[in-house]
Amino acid sequence: MIHALDRVLGGQPQGTEHEEIPGTPERGVRLTERAVRLLSVVVTAVAIALVTDQPWLLALAAGPLCLLLLAALSPHRVEGEPVAAGGQSYQSSLRVFEGEPVTAWFRVAFPGSAEWLDPGVVVGAGCELVSVESHGAQLTLGFVARRWGRWSLGTVDVDIHDRGGLLRRTLRVELGQVEVFPNPAEGGLTPVPVRLPGNLGEHTSRQQGEGVEVVGTRPFVWGERQRRINWAATSRRGGAIQLQQFASERAADVVVLLDAFADLRDPNTGASSLDESLRVAAGIVRAYLRSHDRVGVVSVGGRLHWLQPGHGDQYFYRVVQTVLDVRRDLAYQTPDLNRLPPPALPHGALVHAVTPLADNRMMGVLGGLAERGNPVVVVEIPIGDPRVGSGEVTEALALRLWRLDREALRFSLTEKGIPVAPWEGGTLDLTFAPLMRTRIQGRLR
């Protein structure tokens, strides 16, 4: 299988981010490699016989020449241009997660008859070719999604050889695009702000209403439901009927702010900060959607992507689709959040800023959010310490200053009322556990 894949790929690497686009294949009929080899033997033998004046050398050209004549007179030939049946290729799925398989297949339609199909595949970035199978005129290619993003599966140039093995025609087939979703970080904890909007949900609010959590008692008023009578409190009040009071349950408005200003590599692990950011953001979105909260997303860096808060299981895929192109949109631009429409960033919505804190522009964005009155939580994506040489005093001092600068950055955010929760891998519950002691207060005034 590995040898077959190497032949199909032509020795080219696959899964790189900038795959070379193949040139347009030659149209029309061309000689096959078998025909070129036979013609080379015939021409070489005739040339040597003429130069050396040795007629017996012509016998070396007799065998290949007979094979060429028999193949040329064969009635089984591919006539006309081949086409892909249906005009397109088909995929097993257009949306997959990282590590999941994708199967693409297509059928080649051509007049006449062919001996065999010889595919050459140029694999798109983000996917890896793992299998190639041929069943008659149908080709089936198996891929594995390796990196999140919106990728093209690649291009297939199919050489169709006739029964005689002399001529071939080439058909180019585009396999189409596939959306690869990141594997969300696991987690179930959902910190909430102090003030919740009036939407019905699962979080207990400070307002009284219909819920399940008892927050106090009050005197009975004629016409109210008797099943809410708190008999213990009634007996302590000397027979004055007391009713239980419940806290209303509300849904939170949450916006995930994704920092796409840069894609940094951890010097020690080689992990991509953008990959980790999107996996963490997807985990936050999924956790809040499971709690029936309204979740939106804003991506800063390059173009400004946003999706207003919504809820429902299908909304998870809409949120992730909104930021799939951030890898291609990296640019040095400072976003203006004031350009966002009010539904994209509701007033008072809890903002989870997923960022490596490596770009000063992000500090301005966080400060602007706090000024708007939104409670903000920073989920810090680690980028690793810079590498220093052993025994280098100057480099060790620079590393110490760099770490102190990072600590000062976190302290300045905390002083502004923006808690910083470091992401250490594993599960989001470890990151959000310190925030569950109290509700997010927002900016200190």
C-alpha positions as a LaTeX table, in Angstrom:
\begin{tabular}{lrrr}
\hline
Residue & $x$ (\AA) & $y$ (\AA) & $z$ (\AA) \\
\hline
Met1 & 0.00 & 0.00 & 0.00 \\
Ile2 & 2.82 & 2.43 & 0.85 \\
His3 & 4.54 & 1.72 & $-2.48$ \\
Ala4 & 1.25 & 2.27 & $-4.36$ \\
Leu5 & 0.68 & 5.58 & $-2.56$ \\
Asp6 & 4.21 & 6.75 & $-3.40$ \\
Arg7 & 3.56 & 5.97 & $-7.06$ \\
Val8 & 0.20 & 7.77 & $-7.04$ \\
Leu9 & 1.66 & 10.79 & $-5.25$ \\
Gly10 & 4.66 & 10.90 & $-7.55$ \\
Gly11 & 7.05 & 11.27 & $-4.62$ \\
Gln12 & 5.50 & 14.60 & $-3.60$ \\
Pro13 & 4.94 & 15.40 & 0.10 \\
Gln14 & 1.36 & 15.76 & 1.25 \\
Gly15 & $-0.46$ & 17.62 & 3.95 \\
Thr16 & 1.61 & 20.81 & 3.65 \\
Glu17 & $-0.03$ & 24.18 & 3.99 \\
His18 & 1.13 & 25.54 & 0.64 \\
Glu19 & 0.79 & 22.69 & $-1.84$ \\
Glu20 & 2.01 & 23.40 & $-5.36$ \\
Ile21 & $-0.86$ & 23.62 & $-7.84$ \\
Pro22 & $-0.24$ & 21.25 & $-10.77$ \\
Gly23 & $-0.16$ & 22.61 & $-14.30$ \\
Thr24 & $-2.90$ & 21.96 & $-16.82$ \\
Pro25 & $-2.54$ & 18.42 & $-18.22$ \\
Glu26 & $-1.95$ & 17.96 & $-21.94$ \\
Arg27 & $-5.09$ & 17.37 & $-23.93$ \\
Gly28 & $-5.52$ & 14.84 & $-26.68$ \\
Val29 & $-3.83$ & 11.53 & $-27.34$ \\
Arg30 & $-0.26$ & 10.93 & $-26.18$ \\
Leu31 & 2.11 & 7.98 & $-26.30$ \\
Thr32 & 2.33 & 5.79 & $-23.23$ \\
Glu33 & 5.60 & 4.91 & $-21.50$ \\
Arg34 & 5.40 & 1.42 & $-23.04$ \\
Ala35 & 5.13 & 2.84 & $-26.55$ \\
Val36 & 8.04 & 5.21 & $-25.92$ \\
Arg37 & 10.25 & 2.34 & $-24.74$ \\
Leu38 & 9.43 & 0.17 & $-27.79$ \\
Leu39 & 10.01 & 3.05 & $-30.21$ \\
Ser40 & 13.32 & 3.84 & $-28.51$ \\
Val41 & 14.52 & 0.25 & $-29.06$ \\
Val42 & 13.44 & 0.30 & $-32.74$ \\
Val43 & 15.06 & 3.67 & $-33.50$ \\
Thr44 & 18.27 & 2.77 & $-31.66$ \\
Ala45 & 18.62 & $-0.57$ & $-33.44$ \\
Val46 & 18.01 & 0.95 & $-36.89$ \\
Ala47 & 20.43 & 3.82 & $-36.23$ \\
Ile48 & 23.21 & 1.49 & $-35.06$ \\
Ala49 & 22.64 & $-0.81$ & $-38.07$ \\
Leu50 & 22.97 & 2.10 & $-40.48$ \\
Val51 & 26.06 & 3.54 & $-38.79$ \\
Thr52 & 27.94 & 0.24 & $-38.44$ \\
Asp53 & 26.66 & $-1.27$ & $-41.73$ \\
Gln54 & 25.58 & $-4.44$ & $-39.91$ \\
Pro55 & 22.17 & $-5.54$ & $-41.30$ \\
Trp56 & 21.73 & $-8.29$ & $-38.69$ \\
Leu57 & 21.16 & $-5.57$ & $-36.03$ \\
Leu58 & 17.82 & $-4.87$ & $-37.65$ \\
Ala59 & 16.62 & $-8.13$ & $-36.09$ \\
Leu60 & 16.72 & $-6.41$ & $-32.70$ \\
Ala61 & 14.06 & $-3.98$ & $-33.94$ \\
Ala62 & 11.80 & $-6.70$ & $-35.35$ \\
Gly63 & 10.27 & $-7.77$ & $-32.03$ \\
Pro64 & 9.38 & $-4.28$ & $-30.70$ \\
Leu65 & 8.17 & $-3.27$ & $-34.18$ \\
Cys66 & 5.78 & $-6.23$ & $-34.33$ \\
Leu67 & 4.39 & $-5.38$ & $-30.91$ \\
Leu68 & 3.82 & $-1.79$ & $-32.01$ \\
Leu69 & 2.04 & $-2.90$ & $-35.19$ \\
Leu70 & $-0.19$ & $-5.37$ & $-33.34$ \\
Ala71 & $-1.12$ & $-2.75$ & $-30.73$ \\
Ala72 & $-1.79$ & $-0.14$ & $-33.42$ \\
Leu73 & $-4.10$ & $-2.50$ & $-35.32$ \\
Ser74 & $-6.02$ & $-3.46$ & $-32.16$ \\
Pro75 & $-9.71$ & $-2.34$ & $-32.33$ \\
His76 & $-9.85$ & $-1.73$ & $-28.56$ \\
Arg77 & $-8.85$ & 1.90 & $-28.24$ \\
Val78 & $-9.97$ & 4.86 & $-26.18$ \\
Glu79 & $-11.65$ & 7.24 & $-28.62$ \\
Gly80 & $-12.66$ & 10.78 & $-27.73$ \\
Glu81 & $-12.07$ & 12.76 & $-24.55$ \\
Pro82 & $-12.84$ & 11.00 & $-21.24$ \\
Val83 & $-15.09$ & 12.72 & $-18.73$ \\
Ala84 & $-16.01$ & 12.22 & $-15.07$ \\
Ala85 & $-19.43$ & 10.61 & $-14.86$ \\
Gly86 & $-21.90$ & 13.11 & $-13.47$ \\
Gly87 & $-19.40$ & 15.94 & $-13.94$ \\
Gln88 & $-18.10$ & 15.87 & $-10.36$ \\
Ser89 & $-16.62$ & 13.75 & $-7.59$ \\
Tyr90 & $-18.49$ & 12.64 & $-4.50$ \\
Gln91 & $-17.38$ & 12.66 & $-0.86$ \\
Ser92 & $-18.50$ & 10.64 & 2.11 \\
Ser93 & $-18.77$ & 13.81 & 4.22 \\
Leu94 & $-18.28$ & 17.54 & 3.75 \\
Arg95 & $-17.77$ & 18.19 & 7.48 \\
Val96 & $-15.42$ & 16.14 & 9.63 \\
Phe97 & $-13.36$ & 16.55 & 12.77 \\
Glu98 & $-9.60$ & 16.25 & 12.96 \\
Gly99 & $-8.49$ & 12.64 & 12.63 \\
Glu100 & $-11.70$ & 11.45 & 10.94 \\
Pro101 & $-11.63$ & 9.73 & 7.52 \\
Val102 & $-12.94$ & 11.22 & 4.28 \\
Thr103 & $-13.66$ & 9.15 & 1.19 \\
Ala104 & $-13.88$ & 10.62 & $-2.31$ \\
Trp105 & $-14.86$ & 8.67 & $-5.40$ \\
Phe106 & $-15.69$ & 9.28 & $-9.03$ \\
Arg107 & $-16.33$ & 7.25 & $-12.18$ \\
Val108 & $-14.52$ & 7.85 & $-15.45$ \\
Ala109 & $-16.69$ & 7.67 & $-18.57$ \\
Phe110 & $-14.99$ & 7.21 & $-21.95$ \\
Pro111 & $-15.89$ & 5.79 & $-25.37$ \\
Gly112 & $-14.19$ & 2.59 & $-26.40$ \\
Ser113 & $-12.31$ & 0.40 & $-23.93$ \\
Ala114 & $-9.28$ & 0.89 & $-21.71$ \\
Glu115 & $-6.67$ & $-1.40$ & $-20.21$ \\
Trp116 & $-6.15$ & 0.41 & $-16.90$ \\
Leu117 & $-6.43$ & 3.75 & $-15.12$ \\
Asp118 & $-3.28$ & 5.37 & $-13.73$ \\
Pro119 & $-4.13$ & 8.18 & $-11.23$ \\
Gly120 & $-1.75$ & 10.90 & $-10.12$ \\
Val121 & $-2.89$ & 12.74 & $-6.99$ \\
Val122 & $-1.87$ & 16.15 & $-5.64$ \\
Val123 & $-3.21$ & 16.23 & $-2.08$ \\
Gly124 & $-4.50$ & 19.49 & $-0.67$ \\
Ala125 & $-3.23$ & 21.00 & 2.55 \\
Gly126 & $-4.70$ & 19.72 & 5.79 \\
Cys127 & $-5.44$ & 16.17 & 4.57 \\
Glu128 & $-3.44$ & 13.00 & 4.05 \\
Leu129 & $-4.02$ & 10.37 & 1.38 \\
Val130 & $-4.10$ & 6.88 & 2.93 \\
Ser131 & $-5.59$ & 4.62 & 0.23 \\
Val132 & $-6.33$ & 4.43 & $-3.49$ \\
Glu133 & $-8.59$ & 1.73 & $-4.93$ \\
Ser134 & $-9.70$ & 1.09 & $-8.50$ \\
His135 & $-12.84$ & $-0.87$ & $-9.34$ \\
Gly136 & $-13.25$ & $-0.90$ & $-13.09$ \\
Ala137 & $-13.84$ & 2.69 & $-14.16$ \\
Gln138 & $-14.38$ & 3.94 & $-10.60$ \\
Leu139 & $-11.61$ & 5.34 & $-8.42$ \\
Thr140 & $-11.96$ & 5.55 & $-4.63$ \\
Leu141 & $-9.53$ & 7.64 & $-2.58$ \\
Gly142 & $-9.34$ & 7.58 & 1.21 \\
Phe143 & $-8.13$ & 10.60 & 3.17 \\
Val144 & $-7.61$ & 11.48 & 6.83 \\
Ala145 & $-8.20$ & 15.04 & 8.03 \\
Arg146 & $-5.09$ & 16.25 & 9.85 \\
Arg147 & $-5.57$ & 19.99 & 10.48 \\
Trp148 & $-8.63$ & 22.10 & 11.05 \\
Gly149 & $-9.61$ & 24.51 & 8.33 \\
Arg150 & $-11.45$ & 24.70 & 5.04 \\
Trp151 & $-9.31$ & 22.71 & 2.63 \\
Ser152 & $-9.39$ & 21.31 & $-0.87$ \\
Leu153 & $-8.94$ & 17.55 & $-0.95$ \\
Gly154 & $-6.76$ & 17.90 & $-4.00$ \\
Thr155 & $-6.60$ & 17.16 & $-7.71$ \\
Val156 & $-6.45$ & 13.85 & $-9.57$ \\
Asp157 & $-4.98$ & 13.47 & $-13.07$ \\
Val158 & $-6.12$ & 10.10 & $-14.41$ \\
Asp159 & $-4.20$ & 8.62 & $-17.34$ \\
Ile160 & $-6.45$ & 6.25 & $-19.33$ \\
His161 & $-4.45$ & 3.67 & $-21.30$ \\
Asp162 & $-6.01$ & 1.84 & $-24.25$ \\
Arg163 & $-6.02$ & $-1.92$ & $-24.62$ \\
Gly164 & $-3.05$ & $-1.83$ & $-26.95$ \\
Gly165 & $-0.97$ & 0.05 & $-24.41$ \\
Leu166 & 0.22 & 2.63 & $-26.94$ \\
Leu167 & $-1.96$ & 5.67 & $-26.39$ \\
Arg168 & $-3.31$ & 7.48 & $-23.36$ \\
Arg169 & $-5.56$ & 10.39 & $-22.53$ \\
Thr170 & $-5.61$ & 12.41 & $-19.30$ \\
Leu171 & $-8.65$ & 13.50 & $-17.30$ \\
Arg172 & $-8.36$ & 16.07 & $-14.48$ \\
Val173 & $-10.85$ & 15.79 & $-11.59$ \\
Glu174 & $-11.16$ & 18.32 & $-8.75$ \\
Leu175 & $-12.11$ & 16.49 & $-5.55$ \\
Gly176 & $-13.81$ & 19.50 & $-3.98$ \\
Gln177 & $-13.55$ & 21.05 & $-0.52$ \\
Val178 & $-14.00$ & 19.69 & 2.96 \\
Glu179 & $-14.47$ & 21.50 & 6.27 \\
Val180 & $-12.30$ & 20.09 & 9.03 \\
Phe181 & $-13.50$ & 21.07 & 12.50 \\
Pro182 & $-11.08$ & 21.17 & 15.45 \\
Asn183 & $-11.47$ & 18.64 & 18.22 \\
Pro184 & $-13.03$ & 20.70 & 21.05 \\
Ala185 & $-11.34$ & 20.77 & 24.42 \\
Glu186 & $-13.25$ & 18.74 & 26.99 \\
Gly187 & $-14.99$ & 20.56 & 29.81 \\
Gly188 & $-18.34$ & 21.13 & 31.48 \\
Leu189 & $-17.86$ & 24.09 & 33.84 \\
Thr190 & $-19.48$ & 27.33 & 32.69 \\
Pro191 & $-18.66$ & 30.49 & 34.68 \\
Val192 & $-21.40$ & 33.11 & 34.48 \\
Pro193 & $-21.46$ & 36.88 & 35.08 \\
Val194 & $-23.19$ & 38.58 & 37.98 \\
Arg195 & $-25.93$ & 40.03 & 35.81 \\
Leu196 & $-27.85$ & 37.71 & 33.52 \\
Pro197 & $-30.27$ & 38.68 & 30.75 \\
Gly198 & $-33.94$ & 37.80 & 30.93 \\
Asn199 & $-33.73$ & 34.67 & 28.78 \\
Leu200 & $-34.90$ & 31.43 & 30.38 \\
Gly201 & $-32.01$ & 29.07 & 31.13 \\
Glu202 & $-30.25$ & 26.96 & 33.74 \\
His203 & $-28.24$ & 29.52 & 35.76 \\
Thr204 & $-29.61$ & 30.84 & 39.02 \\
Ser205 & $-29.99$ & 34.62 & 39.05 \\
Arg206 & $-30.45$ & 37.11 & 41.86 \\
Gln207 & $-33.99$ & 37.88 & 40.78 \\
Gln208 & $-36.93$ & 36.00 & 42.21 \\
Gly209 & $-39.04$ & 33.91 & 39.89 \\
Glu210 & $-39.78$ & 30.40 & 38.73 \\
Gly211 & $-36.95$ & 28.06 & 39.58 \\
Val212 & $-35.85$ & 25.19 & 41.80 \\
Glu213 & $-33.40$ & 26.88 & 44.19 \\
Val214 & $-34.96$ & 28.24 & 47.40 \\
Val215 & $-33.69$ & 31.69 & 48.34 \\
Gly216 & $-36.04$ & 32.60 & 51.23 \\
Thr217 & $-39.59$ & 32.74 & 52.55 \\
Arg218 & $-42.36$ & 35.35 & 52.63 \\
Pro219 & $-45.92$ & 35.62 & 54.04 \\
Phe220 & $-48.72$ & 33.84 & 52.27 \\
Val221 & $-51.02$ & 35.89 & 50.02 \\
Trp222 & $-54.54$ & 34.68 & 49.25 \\
Gly223 & $-54.71$ & 32.96 & 45.84 \\
Glu224 & $-51.19$ & 31.59 & 45.73 \\
Arg225 & $-50.39$ & 27.90 & 45.34 \\
Gln226 & $-50.46$ & 26.01 & 48.59 \\
Arg227 & $-47.86$ & 23.45 & 47.60 \\
Arg228 & $-45.20$ & 26.17 & 48.06 \\
Ile229 & $-45.95$ & 26.48 & 51.76 \\
Asn230 & $-42.86$ & 26.09 & 53.89 \\
Trp231 & $-44.27$ & 24.22 & 56.90 \\
Ala232 & $-41.10$ & 24.48 & 58.98 \\
Ala233 & $-41.07$ & 28.27 & 58.69 \\
Thr234 & $-44.83$ & 28.39 & 59.25 \\
Ser235 & $-44.53$ & 26.48 & 62.53 \\
Arg236 & $-41.76$ & 28.78 & 63.73 \\
Arg237 & $-43.91$ & 31.84 & 62.98 \\
Gly238 & $-46.76$ & 30.64 & 65.22 \\
Gly239 & $-49.06$ & 29.53 & 62.44 \\
Ala240 & $-48.50$ & 32.47 & 60.05 \\
Ile241 & $-48.31$ & 30.74 & 56.69 \\
Gln242 & $-44.97$ & 31.22 & 54.93 \\
Leu243 & $-44.26$ & 30.52 & 51.27 \\
Gln244 & $-40.95$ & 29.50 & 49.72 \\
Gln245 & $-39.27$ & 31.96 & 47.38 \\
Phe246 & $-37.30$ & 30.67 & 44.39 \\
Ala247 & $-34.55$ & 32.25 & 42.34 \\
Ser248 & $-35.30$ & 32.65 & 38.65 \\
Glu249 & $-33.21$ & 30.67 & 36.19 \\
Arg250 & $-31.67$ & 32.56 & 33.33 \\
Ala251 & $-29.46$ & 31.87 & 30.31 \\
Ala252 & $-26.18$ & 33.69 & 29.87 \\
Asp253 & $-25.06$ & 35.59 & 26.79 \\
Val254 & $-21.48$ & 34.49 & 26.01 \\
Val255 & $-19.14$ & 35.73 & 23.28 \\
Val256 & $-15.89$ & 33.90 & 22.51 \\
Leu257 & $-13.22$ & 36.36 & 21.35 \\
Leu258 & $-10.58$ & 34.54 & 19.29 \\
Asp259 & $-7.13$ & 36.13 & 18.94 \\
Ala260 & $-5.97$ & 35.45 & 15.37 \\
Phe261 & $-3.33$ & 38.17 & 15.15 \\
Ala262 & $-0.52$ & 35.63 & 14.85 \\
Asp263 & 0.23 & 31.91 & 14.83 \\
Leu264 & 3.10 & 31.19 & 17.23 \\
Arg265 & 4.98 & 27.93 & 17.71 \\
Asp266 & 5.94 & 26.65 & 21.13 \\
Pro267 & 9.75 & 26.27 & 21.07 \\
Asn268 & 9.57 & 23.12 & 23.20 \\
Thr269 & 6.53 & 21.23 & 21.86 \\
Gly270 & 6.08 & 22.81 & 18.43 \\
Ala271 & 2.37 & 23.30 & 19.15 \\
Ser272 & 0.57 & 26.05 & 17.25 \\
Ser273 & $-1.03$ & 28.77 & 19.36 \\
Leu274 & $-3.77$ & 29.23 & 16.74 \\
Asp275 & $-4.58$ & 25.51 & 16.76 \\
Glu276 & $-4.81$ & 25.46 & 20.55 \\
Ser277 & $-6.86$ & 28.67 & 20.56 \\
Leu278 & $-9.50$ & 27.30 & 18.23 \\
Arg279 & $-9.72$ & 23.99 & 20.09 \\
Val280 & $-10.21$ & 25.85 & 23.38 \\
Ala281 & $-12.74$ & 28.20 & 21.79 \\
Ala282 & $-14.67$ & 25.26 & 20.36 \\
Gly283 & $-14.68$ & 23.60 & 23.80 \\
Ile284 & $-16.04$ & 26.76 & 25.43 \\
Val285 & $-18.76$ & 27.07 & 22.81 \\
Arg286 & $-19.82$ & 23.45 & 23.23 \\
Ala287 & $-19.88$ & 23.66 & 27.05 \\
Tyr288 & $-22.13$ & 26.73 & 27.08 \\
Leu289 & $-24.41$ & 25.38 & 24.38 \\
Arg290 & $-24.93$ & 22.26 & 26.48 \\
Ser291 & $-26.09$ & 24.58 & 29.28 \\
His292 & $-28.64$ & 26.09 & 26.86 \\
Asp293 & $-26.86$ & 29.47 & 26.86 \\
Arg294 & $-26.60$ & 31.79 & 23.89 \\
Val295 & $-23.09$ & 31.76 & 22.42 \\
Gly296 & $-21.51$ & 33.94 & 19.74 \\
Val297 & $-18.01$ & 34.39 & 18.37 \\
Val298 & $-15.82$ & 37.30 & 17.30 \\
Ser299 & $-12.47$ & 36.67 & 15.60 \\
Val300 & $-9.95$ & 39.55 & 15.56 \\
Gly301 & $-6.90$ & 39.55 & 13.32 \\
Gly302 & $-6.99$ & 39.90 & 9.54 \\
Arg303 & $-10.63$ & 40.21 & 8.60 \\
Leu304 & $-13.14$ & 40.70 & 11.41 \\
His305 & $-15.34$ & 37.60 & 11.65 \\
Trp306 & $-18.37$ & 37.53 & 13.91 \\
Leu307 & $-21.57$ & 35.62 & 14.56 \\
Gln308 & $-24.22$ & 36.90 & 16.92 \\
Pro309 & $-25.11$ & 34.75 & 19.96 \\
Gly310 & $-27.50$ & 31.89 & 19.39 \\
His311 & $-28.31$ & 28.50 & 20.86 \\
Gly312 & $-28.98$ & 24.94 & 19.77 \\
Asp313 & $-26.88$ & 21.92 & 18.87 \\
Gln314 & $-26.50$ & 22.92 & 15.21 \\
Tyr315 & $-25.27$ & 26.36 & 16.25 \\
Phe316 & $-21.95$ & 24.83 & 17.27 \\
Tyr317 & $-21.12$ & 24.08 & 13.63 \\
Arg318 & $-22.15$ & 27.59 & 12.55 \\
Val319 & $-19.85$ & 29.12 & 15.16 \\
Val320 & $-16.85$ & 27.01 & 14.10 \\
Gln321 & $-17.51$ & 27.64 & 10.41 \\
Thr322 & $-17.30$ & 31.36 & 11.07 \\
Val323 & $-13.63$ & 31.16 & 12.07 \\
Leu324 & $-12.36$ & 28.34 & 9.82 \\
Asp325 & $-10.67$ & 30.81 & 7.47 \\
Val326 & $-8.67$ & 32.69 & 10.12 \\
Arg327 & $-5.51$ & 30.76 & 9.21 \\
Arg328 & $-5.58$ & 32.35 & 5.75 \\
Asp329 & $-6.53$ & 35.82 & 7.02 \\
Leu330 & $-3.50$ & 36.56 & 9.19 \\
Ala331 & $-2.66$ & 40.21 & 8.60 \\
Tyr332 & $-1.37$ & 43.20 & 10.49 \\
Gln333 & $-4.65$ & 45.00 & 11.09 \\
Thr334 & $-6.08$ & 46.48 & 14.26 \\
Pro335 & $-9.78$ & 45.65 & 14.53 \\
Asp336 & $-12.36$ & 48.24 & 15.49 \\
Leu337 & $-14.96$ & 46.56 & 17.67 \\
Asn338 & $-17.16$ & 49.63 & 17.37 \\
Arg339 & $-17.87$ & 48.48 & 13.83 \\
Leu340 & $-19.62$ & 45.40 & 15.15 \\
Pro341 & $-23.42$ & 45.59 & 15.16 \\
Pro342 & $-24.98$ & 45.51 & 18.65 \\
Pro343 & $-26.34$ & 41.93 & 18.26 \\
Ala344 & $-22.80$ & 40.60 & 17.72 \\
Leu345 & $-21.57$ & 41.83 & 21.11 \\
Pro346 & $-24.55$ & 42.38 & 23.43 \\
His347 & $-24.08$ & 44.76 & 26.33 \\
Gly348 & $-23.23$ & 42.84 & 29.48 \\
Ala349 & $-22.41$ & 39.60 & 27.65 \\
Leu350 & $-19.62$ & 37.53 & 29.19 \\
Val351 & $-16.58$ & 37.58 & 26.88 \\
His352 & $-14.06$ & 34.72 & 26.91 \\
Ala353 & $-10.92$ & 36.06 & 25.22 \\
Val354 & $-8.82$ & 33.13 & 23.99 \\
Thr355 & $-5.38$ & 34.60 & 23.37 \\
Pro356 & $-1.64$ & 33.90 & 23.88 \\
Leu357 & $-1.20$ & 37.53 & 25.06 \\
Ala358 & 1.61 & 37.96 & 22.56 \\
Asp359 & 0.35 & 41.00 & 20.65 \\
Asn360 & $-0.06$ & 44.47 & 22.11 \\
Arg361 & $-3.09$ & 45.10 & 19.90 \\
Met362 & $-4.98$ & 42.48 & 21.91 \\
Met363 & $-4.46$ & 44.52 & 25.06 \\
Gly364 & $-6.24$ & 47.44 & 23.42 \\
Val365 & $-9.10$ & 45.15 & 22.40 \\
Leu366 & $-9.47$ & 43.83 & 25.96 \\
Gly367 & $-9.39$ & 47.33 & 27.40 \\
Gly368 & $-12.07$ & 48.43 & 24.96 \\
Leu369 & $-14.30$ & 45.54 & 25.99 \\
Ala370 & $-13.93$ & 46.40 & 29.66 \\
Glu371 & $-14.79$ & 50.03 & 28.91 \\
Arg372 & $-17.98$ & 48.87 & 27.21 \\
Gly373 & $-19.04$ & 47.22 & 30.46 \\
Asn374 & $-18.65$ & 43.60 & 29.36 \\
Pro375 & $-17.25$ & 41.16 & 31.94 \\
Val376 & $-14.13$ & 39.64 & 30.38 \\
Val377 & $-12.20$ & 36.45 & 31.12 \\
Val378 & $-8.83$ & 35.85 & 29.46 \\
Val379 & $-8.00$ & 32.23 & 28.66 \\
Glu380 & $-4.23$ & 32.38 & 28.12 \\
Ile381 & $-2.79$ & 29.99 & 25.55 \\
Pro382 & 0.81 & 29.09 & 26.48 \\
Ile383 & 3.50 & 29.89 & 23.93 \\
Gly384 & 6.48 & 28.48 & 25.83 \\
Asp385 & 9.65 & 30.17 & 27.02 \\
Pro386 & 12.20 & 31.28 & 24.43 \\
Arg387 & 15.14 & 28.92 & 24.07 \\
Val388 & 18.40 & 30.02 & 25.64 \\
Gly389 & 21.83 & 28.49 & 25.48 \\
Ser390 & 23.19 & 26.70 & 28.51 \\
Gly391 & 25.67 & 28.78 & 30.46 \\
Glu392 & 24.78 & 32.03 & 28.67 \\
Val393 & 24.37 & 34.63 & 31.43 \\
Thr394 & 23.00 & 37.32 & 29.13 \\
Glu395 & 20.38 & 35.03 & 27.60 \\
Ala396 & 19.34 & 33.74 & 31.03 \\
Leu397 & 18.87 & 37.32 & 32.22 \\
Ala398 & 16.82 & 38.14 & 29.12 \\
Leu399 & 14.64 & 35.08 & 29.77 \\
Arg400 & 14.06 & 36.22 & 33.34 \\
Leu401 & 13.07 & 39.70 & 32.18 \\
Trp402 & 10.71 & 38.14 & 29.61 \\
Arg403 & 8.99 & 36.09 & 32.31 \\
Leu404 & 8.68 & 39.13 & 34.56 \\
Asp405 & 7.12 & 41.07 & 31.70 \\
Arg406 & 4.55 & 38.31 & 31.24 \\
Glu407 & 3.74 & 38.35 & 34.95 \\
Ala408 & 3.35 & 42.14 & 34.86 \\
Leu409 & 0.99 & 41.77 & 31.90 \\
Arg410 & $-1.22$ & 39.31 & 33.79 \\
Phe411 & $-1.16$ & 41.51 & 36.89 \\
Ser412 & $-2.26$ & 44.57 & 34.92 \\
Leu413 & $-5.24$ & 42.64 & 33.52 \\
Thr414 & $-6.22$ & 41.39 & 36.97 \\
Glu415 & $-6.04$ & 44.92 & 38.35 \\
Lys416 & $-8.54$ & 45.98 & 35.69 \\
Gly417 & $-10.96$ & 43.31 & 36.83 \\
Ile418 & $-10.11$ & 40.87 & 34.02 \\
Pro419 & $-9.21$ & 37.44 & 35.46 \\
Val420 & $-6.56$ & 35.45 & 33.60 \\
Ala421 & $-7.09$ & 31.67 & 33.44 \\
Pro422 & $-4.12$ & 29.76 & 31.95 \\
Trp423 & $-4.84$ & 26.87 & 29.61 \\
Glu424 & $-2.63$ & 23.95 & 30.54 \\
Gly425 & $-4.10$ & 21.30 & 28.28 \\
Gly426 & $-6.28$ & 18.41 & 29.25 \\
Thr427 & $-9.70$ & 19.72 & 30.24 \\
Leu428 & $-11.27$ & 23.15 & 30.51 \\
Asp429 & $-12.56$ & 22.32 & 33.98 \\
Leu430 & $-9.06$ & 22.80 & 35.39 \\
Thr431 & $-8.91$ & 26.23 & 33.77 \\
Phe432 & $-12.36$ & 27.40 & 34.89 \\
Ala433 & $-12.38$ & 25.84 & 38.38 \\
Pro434 & $-10.90$ & 28.96 & 40.11 \\
Leu435 & $-13.56$ & 31.12 & 38.42 \\
Met436 & $-16.42$ & 29.05 & 39.85 \\
Arg437 & $-15.88$ & 30.40 & 43.40 \\
Thr438 & $-17.76$ & 33.55 & 42.53 \\
Arg439 & $-19.46$ & 35.07 & 39.52 \\
Ile440 & $-17.55$ & 37.22 & 37.08 \\
Gln441 & $-17.74$ & 40.81 & 38.33 \\
Gly442 & $-16.38$ & 42.62 & 35.31 \\
Arg443 & $-14.37$ & 45.83 & 35.39 \\
Leu444 & $-13.59$ & 47.32 & 38.81 \\
Arg445 & $-14.78$ & 50.93 & 39.11 \\
\hline
\end{tabular}
